[in-house]
Amino acid sequence: MSDDSAGAAVRAPSEEDRHASWLELFFDLVAVAGVAQIARLLHGTPGPADVGFYALLFLAFWTAWICFTLYANVADAGTHTRTVLFAMFGMAVMAAAVPGVHEGDDQHARVFALAYVLTRVLANRAWQHRRQVLVDWPAAQMSFGVTPWIVSLWVHEPARQWLWALGIVLDLYVTFAVSARDVVRHRAARERRESRRPGRVRAGGLSLARSQADHLSERLGLFVIIVLGEGVAQVIEAAADAPWERKLYGFSVAAFALLTAVWALSFRHGYAGVPHLAAGVLPARAALPLHCFLAGCLAALAAALGAAVEHLETLPNATRWLLCSALAGYFLLSGLAWLGRANRERRWLLCVPVPCCALPLLLAGFGARLSTLTVVWLLVLVALWPLLFERRRARLMPGSDG
């Protein structure tokens, strides 16, 4: 069967100058409030198990968010406000359940899983109503990865968390291994079978849809900027309860400088909040996971900065590793984004992503005797280095776009 016979004419998105609507902004704020709640799992002295649990819940929350972000992106004026509001409520319930889930409370864990399942099913129904299959992210309207979450409603720890992880892995598999046209063929065959049943009327054919790139990049960038703002809020909240002394003043300046440098890299030298990413160089299937993991690193960085306020003398090993590893992960993802560029230069790779990944990890491993202020200011220098490198290169090569 050819692609055309699957009802697969891709609908061209509107070329109008679109910006995020008030409903979408409201939705993003609720989503990032949930991310902030999940980031609190990293407060104190988190161990590897805490970091893994944070990553699991963050991936689940981001997946629910991107399903409806893409729905609104494609539907545009046809977005059902009630559908998005129900999704917001489901994500708010997930966020409220996070502390209890972390403490091992069965009721909170079941509520979190049930809210996630209902949110994903709602996304699936929204796409079925539109009779479209999204080319860029087929997992947005498929509930294949939801099955382990449903099973987890009757399972206790630790098997429950493994089922959740399996659900995330299945979603990633669908994202990279299943094409949208395969989804169309599967659903068309199923609907043909169902239409033969008495009393069933066959609906119109399915079509393929693509996301609107400029609008999607704005939504992704807004998510990143709100996460950075949450980092500032966490430092402010922690500083408000700490004794106001010289070390706190120095730390506050350093933390703000670090977040500002990250902002400049993400938005003045990046695209959609991803540093060193250029528009159109990566397909959405690659760019969206990149955005997910980058936002996760930034939320972890924000949590580590908030926790560091309580340890202005020296950082506990766990907090230092979290702080440095989050920044190293950020630069690792910037290097992956750079790989998509057409004008790649090996010199840039060796001068920016490699040292910016390696130095924070060296600082994490060998900086136990350094003061908190010294560690944070060294990370500021690491974050400023790509900006200084780009500025120097721009002076030497005026025609280069970096």
mmCIF file of C-alpha atoms in Angstrom:
data_model
loop_
_atom_site.group_PDB
_atom_site.id
_atom_site.type_symbol
_atom_site.label_atom_id
_atom_site.label_comp_id
_atom_site.label_asym_id
_atom_site.label_seq_id
_atom_site.Cartn_x
_atom_site.Cartn_y
_atom_site.Cartn_z
ATOM 1 C CA MET A 1 0.000 0.000 0.000
ATOM 2 C CA SER A 2 1.409 3.425 -0.943
ATOM 3 C CA ASP A 3 1.634 6.339 1.427
ATOM 4 C CA ASP A 4 -1.054 8.181 -0.522
ATOM 5 C CA SER A 5 -3.505 5.315 -0.148
ATOM 6 C CA ALA A 6 -3.258 5.640 3.620
ATOM 7 C CA GLY A 7 -5.031 8.981 3.456
ATOM 8 C CA ALA A 8 -1.699 10.633 4.097
ATOM 9 C CA ALA A 9 -1.742 14.021 2.399
ATOM 10 C CA VAL A 10 0.117 16.264 4.846
ATOM 11 C CA ARG A 11 -1.876 19.339 5.721
ATOM 12 C CA ALA A 12 0.184 22.506 5.442
ATOM 13 C CA PRO A 13 0.016 24.613 8.573
ATOM 14 C CA SER A 14 -1.140 28.186 8.512
ATOM 15 C CA GLU A 15 1.546 30.696 7.570
ATOM 16 C CA GLU A 16 0.065 33.439 9.699
ATOM 17 C CA ASP A 17 2.229 35.142 12.307
ATOM 18 C CA ARG A 18 1.174 33.170 15.384
ATOM 19 C CA HIS A 19 2.099 33.739 18.977
ATOM 20 C CA ALA A 20 1.243 31.886 22.161
ATOM 21 C CA SER A 21 -2.331 32.557 23.252
ATOM 22 C CA TRP A 22 -3.379 33.445 26.785
ATOM 23 C CA LEU A 23 -4.683 29.909 27.209
ATOM 24 C CA GLU A 24 -1.328 28.466 26.136
ATOM 25 C CA LEU A 25 0.562 30.769 28.499
ATOM 26 C CA PHE A 26 -1.722 29.724 31.356
ATOM 27 C CA PHE A 27 -1.105 26.090 30.465
ATOM 28 C CA ASP A 28 2.679 26.629 30.442
ATOM 29 C CA LEU A 29 2.615 28.269 33.861
ATOM 30 C CA VAL A 30 0.740 25.313 35.337
ATOM 31 C CA ALA A 31 3.213 22.938 33.687
ATOM 32 C CA VAL A 32 6.272 24.725 35.035
ATOM 33 C CA ALA A 33 4.675 24.904 38.499
ATOM 34 C CA GLY A 34 4.604 21.123 38.326
ATOM 35 C CA VAL A 35 8.239 21.025 37.203
ATOM 36 C CA ALA A 36 9.159 23.196 40.204
ATOM 37 C CA GLN A 37 7.355 20.745 42.480
ATOM 38 C CA ILE A 38 9.244 17.826 40.944
ATOM 39 C CA ALA A 39 12.552 19.709 41.274
ATOM 40 C CA ARG A 40 12.000 19.863 45.038
ATOM 41 C CA LEU A 41 12.805 16.145 45.074
ATOM 42 C CA LEU A 42 16.424 17.239 44.609
ATOM 43 C CA HIS A 43 16.545 19.442 47.711
ATOM 44 C CA GLY A 44 18.733 18.430 50.607
ATOM 45 C CA THR A 45 21.412 15.903 49.678
ATOM 46 C CA PRO A 46 19.932 13.834 46.839
ATOM 47 C CA GLY A 47 21.407 10.445 46.029
ATOM 48 C CA PRO A 48 21.418 8.594 42.689
ATOM 49 C CA ALA A 49 17.982 7.097 43.458
ATOM 50 C CA ASP A 50 16.531 10.592 44.040
ATOM 51 C CA VAL A 51 18.003 11.856 40.767
ATOM 52 C CA GLY A 52 16.607 8.862 38.893
ATOM 53 C CA PHE A 53 13.184 9.342 40.445
ATOM 54 C CA TYR A 54 13.304 13.042 39.533
ATOM 55 C CA ALA A 55 14.154 12.176 35.925
ATOM 56 C CA LEU A 56 11.271 9.674 35.751
ATOM 57 C CA LEU A 57 8.651 12.116 37.053
ATOM 58 C CA PHE A 58 10.036 14.961 34.945
ATOM 59 C CA LEU A 59 9.819 12.872 31.770
ATOM 60 C CA ALA A 60 6.226 11.928 32.580
ATOM 61 C CA PHE A 61 5.256 15.532 33.256
ATOM 62 C CA TRP A 62 7.014 16.862 30.154
ATOM 63 C CA THR A 63 5.386 14.170 28.007
ATOM 64 C CA ALA A 64 1.924 15.202 29.185
ATOM 65 C CA TRP A 65 2.798 18.846 28.506
ATOM 66 C CA ILE A 66 4.149 18.295 24.987
ATOM 67 C CA CYS A 67 1.084 16.258 23.947
ATOM 68 C CA PHE A 68 -1.187 19.259 24.481
ATOM 69 C CA THR A 69 1.386 21.793 23.321
ATOM 70 C CA LEU A 70 1.485 20.033 19.955
ATOM 71 C CA TYR A 71 -2.308 19.681 19.916
ATOM 72 C CA ALA A 72 -2.768 23.442 20.328
ATOM 73 C CA ASN A 73 0.039 24.091 17.854
ATOM 74 C CA VAL A 74 -1.691 22.127 15.084
ATOM 75 C CA ALA A 75 -5.315 22.920 15.982
ATOM 76 C CA ASP A 76 -4.674 26.684 16.253
ATOM 77 C CA ALA A 77 -8.091 28.387 16.357
ATOM 78 C CA GLY A 78 -9.724 24.955 16.497
ATOM 79 C CA THR A 79 -8.248 24.217 19.928
ATOM 80 C CA HIS A 80 -10.943 23.197 22.401
ATOM 81 C CA THR A 81 -10.515 25.339 25.508
ATOM 82 C CA ARG A 82 -12.296 22.781 27.667
ATOM 83 C CA THR A 83 -9.877 20.050 26.591
ATOM 84 C CA VAL A 84 -6.830 22.145 27.511
ATOM 85 C CA LEU A 85 -8.356 23.157 30.853
ATOM 86 C CA PHE A 86 -9.047 19.520 31.740
ATOM 87 C CA ALA A 87 -5.428 18.735 30.860
ATOM 88 C CA MET A 88 -4.246 21.584 33.085
ATOM 89 C CA PHE A 89 -6.282 20.214 35.974
ATOM 90 C CA GLY A 90 -4.832 16.735 35.446
ATOM 91 C CA MET A 91 -1.286 18.093 35.476
ATOM 92 C CA ALA A 92 -2.045 20.141 38.588
ATOM 93 C CA VAL A 93 -3.192 16.944 40.327
ATOM 94 C CA MET A 94 0.020 15.220 39.244
ATOM 95 C CA ALA A 95 2.064 18.084 40.692
ATOM 96 C CA ALA A 96 0.172 18.039 43.984
ATOM 97 C CA ALA A 97 0.769 14.294 44.350
ATOM 98 C CA VAL A 98 4.541 14.487 43.855
ATOM 99 C CA PRO A 99 5.583 14.923 47.540
ATOM 100 C CA GLY A 100 3.485 11.958 48.625
ATOM 101 C CA VAL A 101 4.824 9.852 45.741
ATOM 102 C CA HIS A 102 8.361 10.622 46.878
ATOM 103 C CA GLU A 103 7.517 9.536 50.414
ATOM 104 C CA GLY A 104 6.182 6.207 49.141
ATOM 105 C CA ASP A 105 2.512 6.873 49.853
ATOM 106 C CA ASP A 106 0.412 4.423 47.801
ATOM 107 C CA GLN A 107 -2.583 6.723 47.543
ATOM 108 C CA HIS A 108 -0.568 9.632 46.179
ATOM 109 C CA ALA A 109 1.242 7.334 43.740
ATOM 110 C CA ARG A 110 -2.061 5.961 42.417
ATOM 111 C CA VAL A 111 -3.477 9.473 42.075
ATOM 112 C CA PHE A 112 -0.352 10.577 40.164
ATOM 113 C CA ALA A 113 -0.552 7.553 37.835
ATOM 114 C CA LEU A 114 -4.314 7.912 37.322
ATOM 115 C CA ALA A 115 -4.013 11.633 36.530
ATOM 116 C CA TYR A 116 -1.247 10.866 34.039
ATOM 117 C CA VAL A 117 -3.291 8.117 32.375
ATOM 118 C CA LEU A 118 -6.411 10.285 32.077
ATOM 119 C CA THR A 119 -4.358 13.200 30.713
ATOM 120 C CA ARG A 120 -2.776 11.015 28.048
ATOM 121 C CA VAL A 121 -6.126 9.438 27.136
ATOM 122 C CA LEU A 122 -7.579 12.946 26.817
ATOM 123 C CA ALA A 123 -4.773 13.867 24.422
ATOM 124 C CA ASN A 124 -5.455 10.734 22.407
ATOM 125 C CA ARG A 125 -9.160 11.588 22.180
ATOM 126 C CA ALA A 126 -8.370 15.144 21.088
ATOM 127 C CA TRP A 127 -6.299 13.872 18.171
ATOM 128 C CA GLN A 128 -8.912 11.266 17.245
ATOM 129 C CA HIS A 129 -11.508 14.026 17.120
ATOM 130 C CA ARG A 130 -9.317 15.963 14.683
ATOM 131 C CA ARG A 131 -8.835 12.874 12.492
ATOM 132 C CA GLN A 132 -5.132 13.691 12.215
ATOM 133 C CA VAL A 133 -1.860 11.934 12.938
ATOM 134 C CA LEU A 134 1.085 14.148 13.839
ATOM 135 C CA VAL A 135 4.122 13.503 11.669
ATOM 136 C CA ASP A 136 6.587 15.134 14.059
ATOM 137 C CA TRP A 137 5.612 13.264 17.246
ATOM 138 C CA PRO A 138 3.307 10.238 16.759
ATOM 139 C CA ALA A 139 3.532 9.397 20.477
ATOM 140 C CA ALA A 140 1.485 12.550 21.186
ATOM 141 C CA GLN A 141 -1.693 10.726 20.175
ATOM 142 C CA MET A 142 -0.774 7.123 20.939
ATOM 143 C CA SER A 143 -1.529 5.482 24.268
ATOM 144 C CA PHE A 144 0.848 2.522 23.804
ATOM 145 C CA GLY A 145 3.140 3.783 26.580
ATOM 146 C CA VAL A 146 0.202 4.367 28.930
ATOM 147 C CA THR A 147 -0.486 0.643 29.410
ATOM 148 C CA PRO A 148 2.233 0.089 32.065
ATOM 149 C CA TRP A 149 0.903 3.106 33.961
ATOM 150 C CA ILE A 150 -2.553 1.524 34.036
ATOM 151 C CA VAL A 151 -1.100 -1.740 35.344
ATOM 152 C CA SER A 152 0.778 0.209 38.030
ATOM 153 C CA LEU A 153 -2.512 1.236 39.641
ATOM 154 C CA TRP A 154 -2.661 -2.268 41.171
ATOM 155 C CA VAL A 155 1.075 -2.639 41.902
ATOM 156 C CA HIS A 156 3.160 -1.528 44.894
ATOM 157 C CA GLU A 157 6.706 -0.204 45.169
ATOM 158 C CA PRO A 158 9.267 -0.789 43.785
ATOM 159 C CA ALA A 159 7.593 -2.531 40.839
ATOM 160 C CA ARG A 160 5.378 0.525 40.292
ATOM 161 C CA GLN A 161 8.298 2.788 39.423
ATOM 162 C CA TRP A 162 9.702 0.195 37.019
ATOM 163 C CA LEU A 163 6.344 0.079 35.241
ATOM 164 C CA TRP A 164 6.360 3.877 34.962
ATOM 165 C CA ALA A 165 9.860 3.755 33.518
ATOM 166 C CA LEU A 166 8.733 1.088 31.034
ATOM 167 C CA GLY A 167 5.902 3.372 29.922
ATOM 168 C CA ILE A 168 8.358 6.205 29.252
ATOM 169 C CA VAL A 169 10.652 3.856 27.325
ATOM 170 C CA LEU A 170 7.736 2.687 25.177
ATOM 171 C CA ASP A 171 6.854 6.307 24.374
ATOM 172 C CA LEU A 172 10.445 6.952 23.321
ATOM 173 C CA TYR A 173 10.358 3.814 21.176
ATOM 174 C CA VAL A 174 7.201 5.010 19.429
ATOM 175 C CA THR A 175 8.782 8.422 18.918
ATOM 176 C CA PHE A 176 11.839 7.152 17.092
ATOM 177 C CA ALA A 177 10.785 3.799 15.627
ATOM 178 C CA VAL A 178 7.188 4.317 14.446
ATOM 179 C CA SER A 179 6.329 6.577 11.527
ATOM 180 C CA ALA A 180 3.157 8.611 11.317
ATOM 181 C CA ARG A 181 2.147 6.781 8.147
ATOM 182 C CA ASP A 182 2.382 3.471 10.014
ATOM 183 C CA VAL A 183 -0.028 4.896 12.568
ATOM 184 C CA VAL A 184 -2.413 6.003 9.809
ATOM 185 C CA ARG A 185 -2.379 2.544 8.204
ATOM 186 C CA HIS A 186 -2.964 0.829 11.553
ATOM 187 C CA ARG A 187 -5.868 3.088 12.514
ATOM 188 C CA ALA A 188 -7.390 2.957 9.035
ATOM 189 C CA ALA A 189 -7.333 -0.864 9.121
ATOM 190 C CA ARG A 190 -8.879 -0.897 12.601
ATOM 191 C CA GLU A 191 -11.629 1.520 11.578
ATOM 192 C CA ARG A 192 -12.399 -0.568 8.489
ATOM 193 C CA ARG A 193 -12.873 -3.589 10.723
ATOM 194 C CA GLU A 194 -15.063 -1.652 13.140
ATOM 195 C CA SER A 195 -17.137 -0.126 10.339
ATOM 196 C CA ARG A 196 -18.280 -3.607 9.327
ATOM 197 C CA ARG A 197 -20.000 -4.066 12.670
ATOM 198 C CA PRO A 198 -23.767 -3.515 12.692
ATOM 199 C CA GLY A 199 -24.775 0.006 13.544
ATOM 200 C CA ARG A 200 -21.287 1.489 12.977
ATOM 201 C CA VAL A 201 -20.821 4.293 10.449
ATOM 202 C CA ARG A 202 -17.369 4.747 8.973
ATOM 203 C CA ALA A 203 -15.857 8.165 9.641
ATOM 204 C CA GLY A 204 -13.794 10.217 7.194
ATOM 205 C CA GLY A 205 -10.209 9.276 6.426
ATOM 206 C CA LEU A 206 -7.246 10.195 8.540
ATOM 207 C CA SER A 207 -4.716 12.800 7.447
ATOM 208 C CA LEU A 208 -1.184 13.703 8.432
ATOM 209 C CA ALA A 209 -0.365 17.002 10.099
ATOM 210 C CA ARG A 210 2.852 18.863 10.791
ATOM 211 C CA SER A 211 3.588 21.270 13.614
ATOM 212 C CA GLN A 212 4.007 24.976 12.964
ATOM 213 C CA ALA A 213 7.724 25.443 13.555
ATOM 214 C CA ASP A 214 7.829 29.117 14.585
ATOM 215 C CA HIS A 215 4.949 28.814 17.027
ATOM 216 C CA LEU A 216 6.339 25.592 18.493
ATOM 217 C CA SER A 217 9.784 27.139 18.984
ATOM 218 C CA GLU A 218 8.150 30.016 20.864
ATOM 219 C CA ARG A 219 6.333 27.590 23.189
ATOM 220 C CA LEU A 220 9.519 25.610 23.804
ATOM 221 C CA GLY A 221 11.442 28.804 24.500
ATOM 222 C CA LEU A 222 8.761 30.033 26.904
ATOM 223 C CA PHE A 223 9.006 26.778 28.825
ATOM 224 C CA VAL A 224 12.778 27.191 29.199
ATOM 225 C CA ILE A 225 12.562 30.845 30.226
ATOM 226 C CA ILE A 226 9.968 30.053 32.894
ATOM 227 C CA VAL A 227 12.204 27.258 34.231
ATOM 228 C CA LEU A 228 15.060 29.763 34.466
ATOM 229 C CA GLY A 229 12.729 32.160 36.262
ATOM 230 C CA GLU A 230 11.900 29.371 38.679
ATOM 231 C CA GLY A 231 15.631 29.088 39.371
ATOM 232 C CA VAL A 232 15.730 32.740 40.379
ATOM 233 C CA ALA A 233 12.625 32.201 42.539
ATOM 234 C CA GLN A 234 14.226 29.251 44.344
ATOM 235 C CA VAL A 235 17.329 31.285 45.192
ATOM 236 C CA ILE A 236 15.155 34.165 46.417
ATOM 237 C CA GLU A 237 13.009 31.847 48.538
ATOM 238 C CA ALA A 238 16.032 30.206 50.131
ATOM 239 C CA ALA A 239 17.836 33.532 50.664
ATOM 240 C CA ALA A 240 14.788 35.034 52.386
ATOM 241 C CA ASP A 241 15.114 32.498 55.217
ATOM 242 C CA ALA A 242 18.930 32.642 55.512
ATOM 243 C CA PRO A 243 20.968 35.101 57.603
ATOM 244 C CA TRP A 244 21.866 38.080 55.441
ATOM 245 C CA GLU A 245 25.639 38.243 55.479
ATOM 246 C CA ARG A 246 28.508 38.832 53.094
ATOM 247 C CA LYS A 247 28.663 35.236 51.840
ATOM 248 C CA LEU A 248 24.981 35.285 50.992
ATOM 249 C CA TYR A 249 25.412 38.523 49.023
ATOM 250 C CA GLY A 250 28.282 37.042 47.032
ATOM 251 C CA PHE A 251 26.404 33.802 46.397
ATOM 252 C CA SER A 252 23.265 35.628 45.238
ATOM 253 C CA VAL A 253 25.268 37.653 42.708
ATOM 254 C CA ALA A 254 27.039 34.516 41.471
ATOM 255 C CA ALA A 255 23.805 32.505 41.150
ATOM 256 C CA PHE A 256 22.123 35.325 39.226
ATOM 257 C CA ALA A 257 25.168 35.657 36.961
ATOM 258 C CA LEU A 258 25.099 31.909 36.247
ATOM 259 C CA LEU A 259 21.406 31.910 35.327
ATOM 260 C CA THR A 260 21.882 35.053 33.219
ATOM 261 C CA ALA A 261 24.741 33.437 31.293
ATOM 262 C CA VAL A 262 22.588 30.370 30.656
ATOM 263 C CA TRP A 263 19.769 32.638 29.456
ATOM 264 C CA ALA A 264 22.116 34.391 27.013
ATOM 265 C CA LEU A 265 23.390 31.068 25.663
ATOM 266 C CA SER A 266 19.887 29.657 25.252
ATOM 267 C CA PHE A 267 18.278 32.632 23.572
ATOM 268 C CA ARG A 268 20.987 34.840 22.081
ATOM 269 C CA HIS A 269 23.074 31.931 20.814
ATOM 270 C CA GLY A 270 20.376 29.304 20.452
ATOM 271 C CA TYR A 271 16.906 28.502 19.203
ATOM 272 C CA ALA A 272 13.777 27.455 21.124
ATOM 273 C CA GLY A 273 15.778 27.723 24.335
ATOM 274 C CA VAL A 274 18.429 25.203 23.188
ATOM 275 C CA PRO A 275 21.943 26.714 22.979
ATOM 276 C CA HIS A 276 23.782 26.519 19.656
ATOM 277 C CA LEU A 277 20.730 25.105 17.908
ATOM 278 C CA ALA A 278 19.777 26.783 14.631
ATOM 279 C CA ALA A 279 16.261 26.936 13.184
ATOM 280 C CA GLY A 280 15.331 24.039 10.938
ATOM 281 C CA VAL A 281 18.540 22.009 11.293
ATOM 282 C CA LEU A 282 16.972 19.199 13.338
ATOM 283 C CA PRO A 283 13.642 17.443 12.778
ATOM 284 C CA ALA A 284 11.120 17.798 15.583
ATOM 285 C CA ARG A 285 11.643 14.158 16.597
ATOM 286 C CA ALA A 286 15.225 15.042 17.504
ATOM 287 C CA ALA A 287 14.698 18.617 18.712
ATOM 288 C CA LEU A 288 11.874 17.805 21.164
ATOM 289 C CA PRO A 289 13.828 15.206 23.195
ATOM 290 C CA LEU A 290 16.741 17.648 23.199
ATOM 291 C CA HIS A 291 14.455 20.303 24.684
ATOM 292 C CA CYS A 292 13.091 17.844 27.250
ATOM 293 C CA PHE A 293 16.459 16.831 28.636
ATOM 294 C CA LEU A 294 17.784 20.394 28.539
ATOM 295 C CA ALA A 295 14.796 21.666 30.538
ATOM 296 C CA GLY A 296 15.373 18.813 32.984
ATOM 297 C CA CYS A 297 19.007 19.872 33.431
ATOM 298 C CA LEU A 298 17.988 23.494 34.023
ATOM 299 C CA ALA A 299 15.360 22.530 36.585
ATOM 300 C CA ALA A 300 17.986 20.424 38.383
ATOM 301 C CA LEU A 301 20.429 23.358 38.236
ATOM 302 C CA ALA A 302 17.787 25.617 39.770
ATOM 303 C CA ALA A 303 17.115 23.106 42.563
ATOM 304 C CA ALA A 304 20.840 22.789 43.298
ATOM 305 C CA LEU A 305 21.255 26.569 43.525
ATOM 306 C CA GLY A 306 18.340 26.761 45.936
ATOM 307 C CA ALA A 307 19.844 23.987 48.071
ATOM 308 C CA ALA A 308 23.287 25.616 48.008
ATOM 309 C CA VAL A 309 21.999 28.657 49.924
ATOM 310 C CA GLU A 310 21.800 26.453 53.015
ATOM 311 C CA HIS A 311 25.493 25.506 52.679
ATOM 312 C CA LEU A 312 27.415 28.732 52.135
ATOM 313 C CA GLU A 313 30.624 27.361 53.675
ATOM 314 C CA THR A 314 31.152 24.235 51.573
ATOM 315 C CA LEU A 315 28.720 22.206 49.498
ATOM 316 C CA PRO A 316 27.784 18.631 50.445
ATOM 317 C CA ASN A 317 29.119 16.170 47.886
ATOM 318 C CA ALA A 318 25.617 15.367 46.578
ATOM 319 C CA THR A 319 24.698 19.031 46.063
ATOM 320 C CA ARG A 320 28.031 19.833 44.402
ATOM 321 C CA TRP A 321 27.662 16.879 42.026
ATOM 322 C CA LEU A 322 24.100 17.851 41.192
ATOM 323 C CA LEU A 323 25.028 21.483 40.515
ATOM 324 C CA CYS A 324 28.044 20.672 38.367
ATOM 325 C CA SER A 325 26.481 17.719 36.548
ATOM 326 C CA ALA A 326 23.397 19.742 35.618
ATOM 327 C CA LEU A 327 25.565 22.409 33.961
ATOM 328 C CA ALA A 328 27.718 19.746 32.284
ATOM 329 C CA GLY A 329 24.550 18.101 30.925
ATOM 330 C CA TYR A 330 23.379 21.466 29.607
ATOM 331 C CA PHE A 331 26.594 21.879 27.603
ATOM 332 C CA LEU A 332 26.518 18.270 26.443
ATOM 333 C CA LEU A 333 23.104 18.939 24.909
ATOM 334 C CA SER A 334 24.397 22.157 23.345
ATOM 335 C CA GLY A 335 27.106 20.079 21.663
ATOM 336 C CA LEU A 336 24.491 17.666 20.341
ATOM 337 C CA ALA A 337 22.512 20.618 18.982
ATOM 338 C CA TRP A 338 25.637 21.893 17.255
ATOM 339 C CA LEU A 339 26.022 18.551 15.435
ATOM 340 C CA GLY A 340 22.937 19.418 13.394
ATOM 341 C CA ARG A 341 24.526 22.516 11.890
ATOM 342 C CA ALA A 342 25.710 22.495 8.307
ATOM 343 C CA ASN A 343 28.763 24.676 9.046
ATOM 344 C CA ARG A 344 30.248 22.534 11.793
ATOM 345 C CA GLU A 345 33.807 23.277 12.847
ATOM 346 C CA ARG A 346 35.825 20.787 14.861
ATOM 347 C CA ARG A 347 37.720 23.658 16.478
ATOM 348 C CA TRP A 348 34.495 25.021 17.984
ATOM 349 C CA LEU A 349 33.608 21.597 19.370
ATOM 350 C CA LEU A 350 37.001 21.256 21.037
ATOM 351 C CA CYS A 351 36.986 24.815 22.373
ATOM 352 C CA VAL A 352 33.427 25.083 23.741
ATOM 353 C CA PRO A 353 31.305 21.971 24.503
ATOM 354 C CA VAL A 354 34.195 19.669 25.441
ATOM 355 C CA PRO A 355 35.793 21.920 28.099
ATOM 356 C CA CYS A 356 32.400 23.187 29.283
ATOM 357 C CA CYS A 357 31.317 19.583 29.927
ATOM 358 C CA ALA A 358 34.624 18.413 31.387
ATOM 359 C CA LEU A 359 35.426 21.306 33.739
ATOM 360 C CA PRO A 360 32.203 21.133 35.815
ATOM 361 C CA LEU A 361 32.667 17.377 36.220
ATOM 362 C CA LEU A 362 36.275 17.883 37.340
ATOM 363 C CA LEU A 363 35.038 20.512 39.765
ATOM 364 C CA ALA A 364 32.440 18.076 41.097
ATOM 365 C CA GLY A 365 35.026 15.358 41.565
ATOM 366 C CA PHE A 366 37.879 17.387 43.042
ATOM 367 C CA GLY A 367 36.230 20.488 44.512
ATOM 368 C CA ALA A 368 35.289 19.122 47.922
ATOM 369 C CA ARG A 369 37.591 21.573 49.727
ATOM 370 C CA LEU A 370 36.470 24.629 47.778
ATOM 371 C CA SER A 371 34.014 27.063 49.298
ATOM 372 C CA THR A 372 30.489 27.264 47.934
ATOM 373 C CA LEU A 373 31.118 30.743 46.564
ATOM 374 C CA THR A 374 34.259 29.594 44.734
ATOM 375 C CA VAL A 375 32.433 26.655 43.147
ATOM 376 C CA VAL A 376 29.572 28.799 41.878
ATOM 377 C CA TRP A 377 31.856 31.550 40.536
ATOM 378 C CA LEU A 378 33.940 28.942 38.696
ATOM 379 C CA LEU A 379 30.749 27.647 37.096
ATOM 380 C CA VAL A 380 29.921 31.223 36.102
ATOM 381 C CA LEU A 381 33.271 31.432 34.296
ATOM 382 C CA VAL A 382 32.522 28.143 32.534
ATOM 383 C CA ALA A 383 29.124 29.468 31.382
ATOM 384 C CA LEU A 384 30.645 32.768 30.231
ATOM 385 C CA TRP A 385 33.387 31.116 28.196
ATOM 386 C CA PRO A 386 31.173 30.235 25.164
ATOM 387 C CA LEU A 387 29.885 33.820 25.075
ATOM 388 C CA LEU A 388 33.432 35.224 25.133
ATOM 389 C CA PHE A 389 34.543 32.708 22.512
ATOM 390 C CA GLU A 390 31.670 33.637 20.203
ATOM 391 C CA ARG A 391 32.348 37.353 20.649
ATOM 392 C CA ARG A 392 36.033 36.925 19.861
ATOM 393 C CA ARG A 393 35.252 34.776 16.833
ATOM 394 C CA ALA A 394 32.707 37.311 15.578
ATOM 395 C CA ARG A 395 35.388 40.008 15.652
ATOM 396 C CA LEU A 396 37.812 37.819 13.712
ATOM 397 C CA MET A 397 35.178 36.487 11.296
ATOM 398 C CA PRO A 398 32.479 39.168 10.843
ATOM 399 C CA GLY A 399 30.544 36.995 8.386
ATOM 400 C CA SER A 400 30.349 33.972 10.679
ATOM 401 C CA ASP A 401 27.040 33.100 12.351
ATOM 402 C CA GLY A 402 28.714 30.857 14.997
#
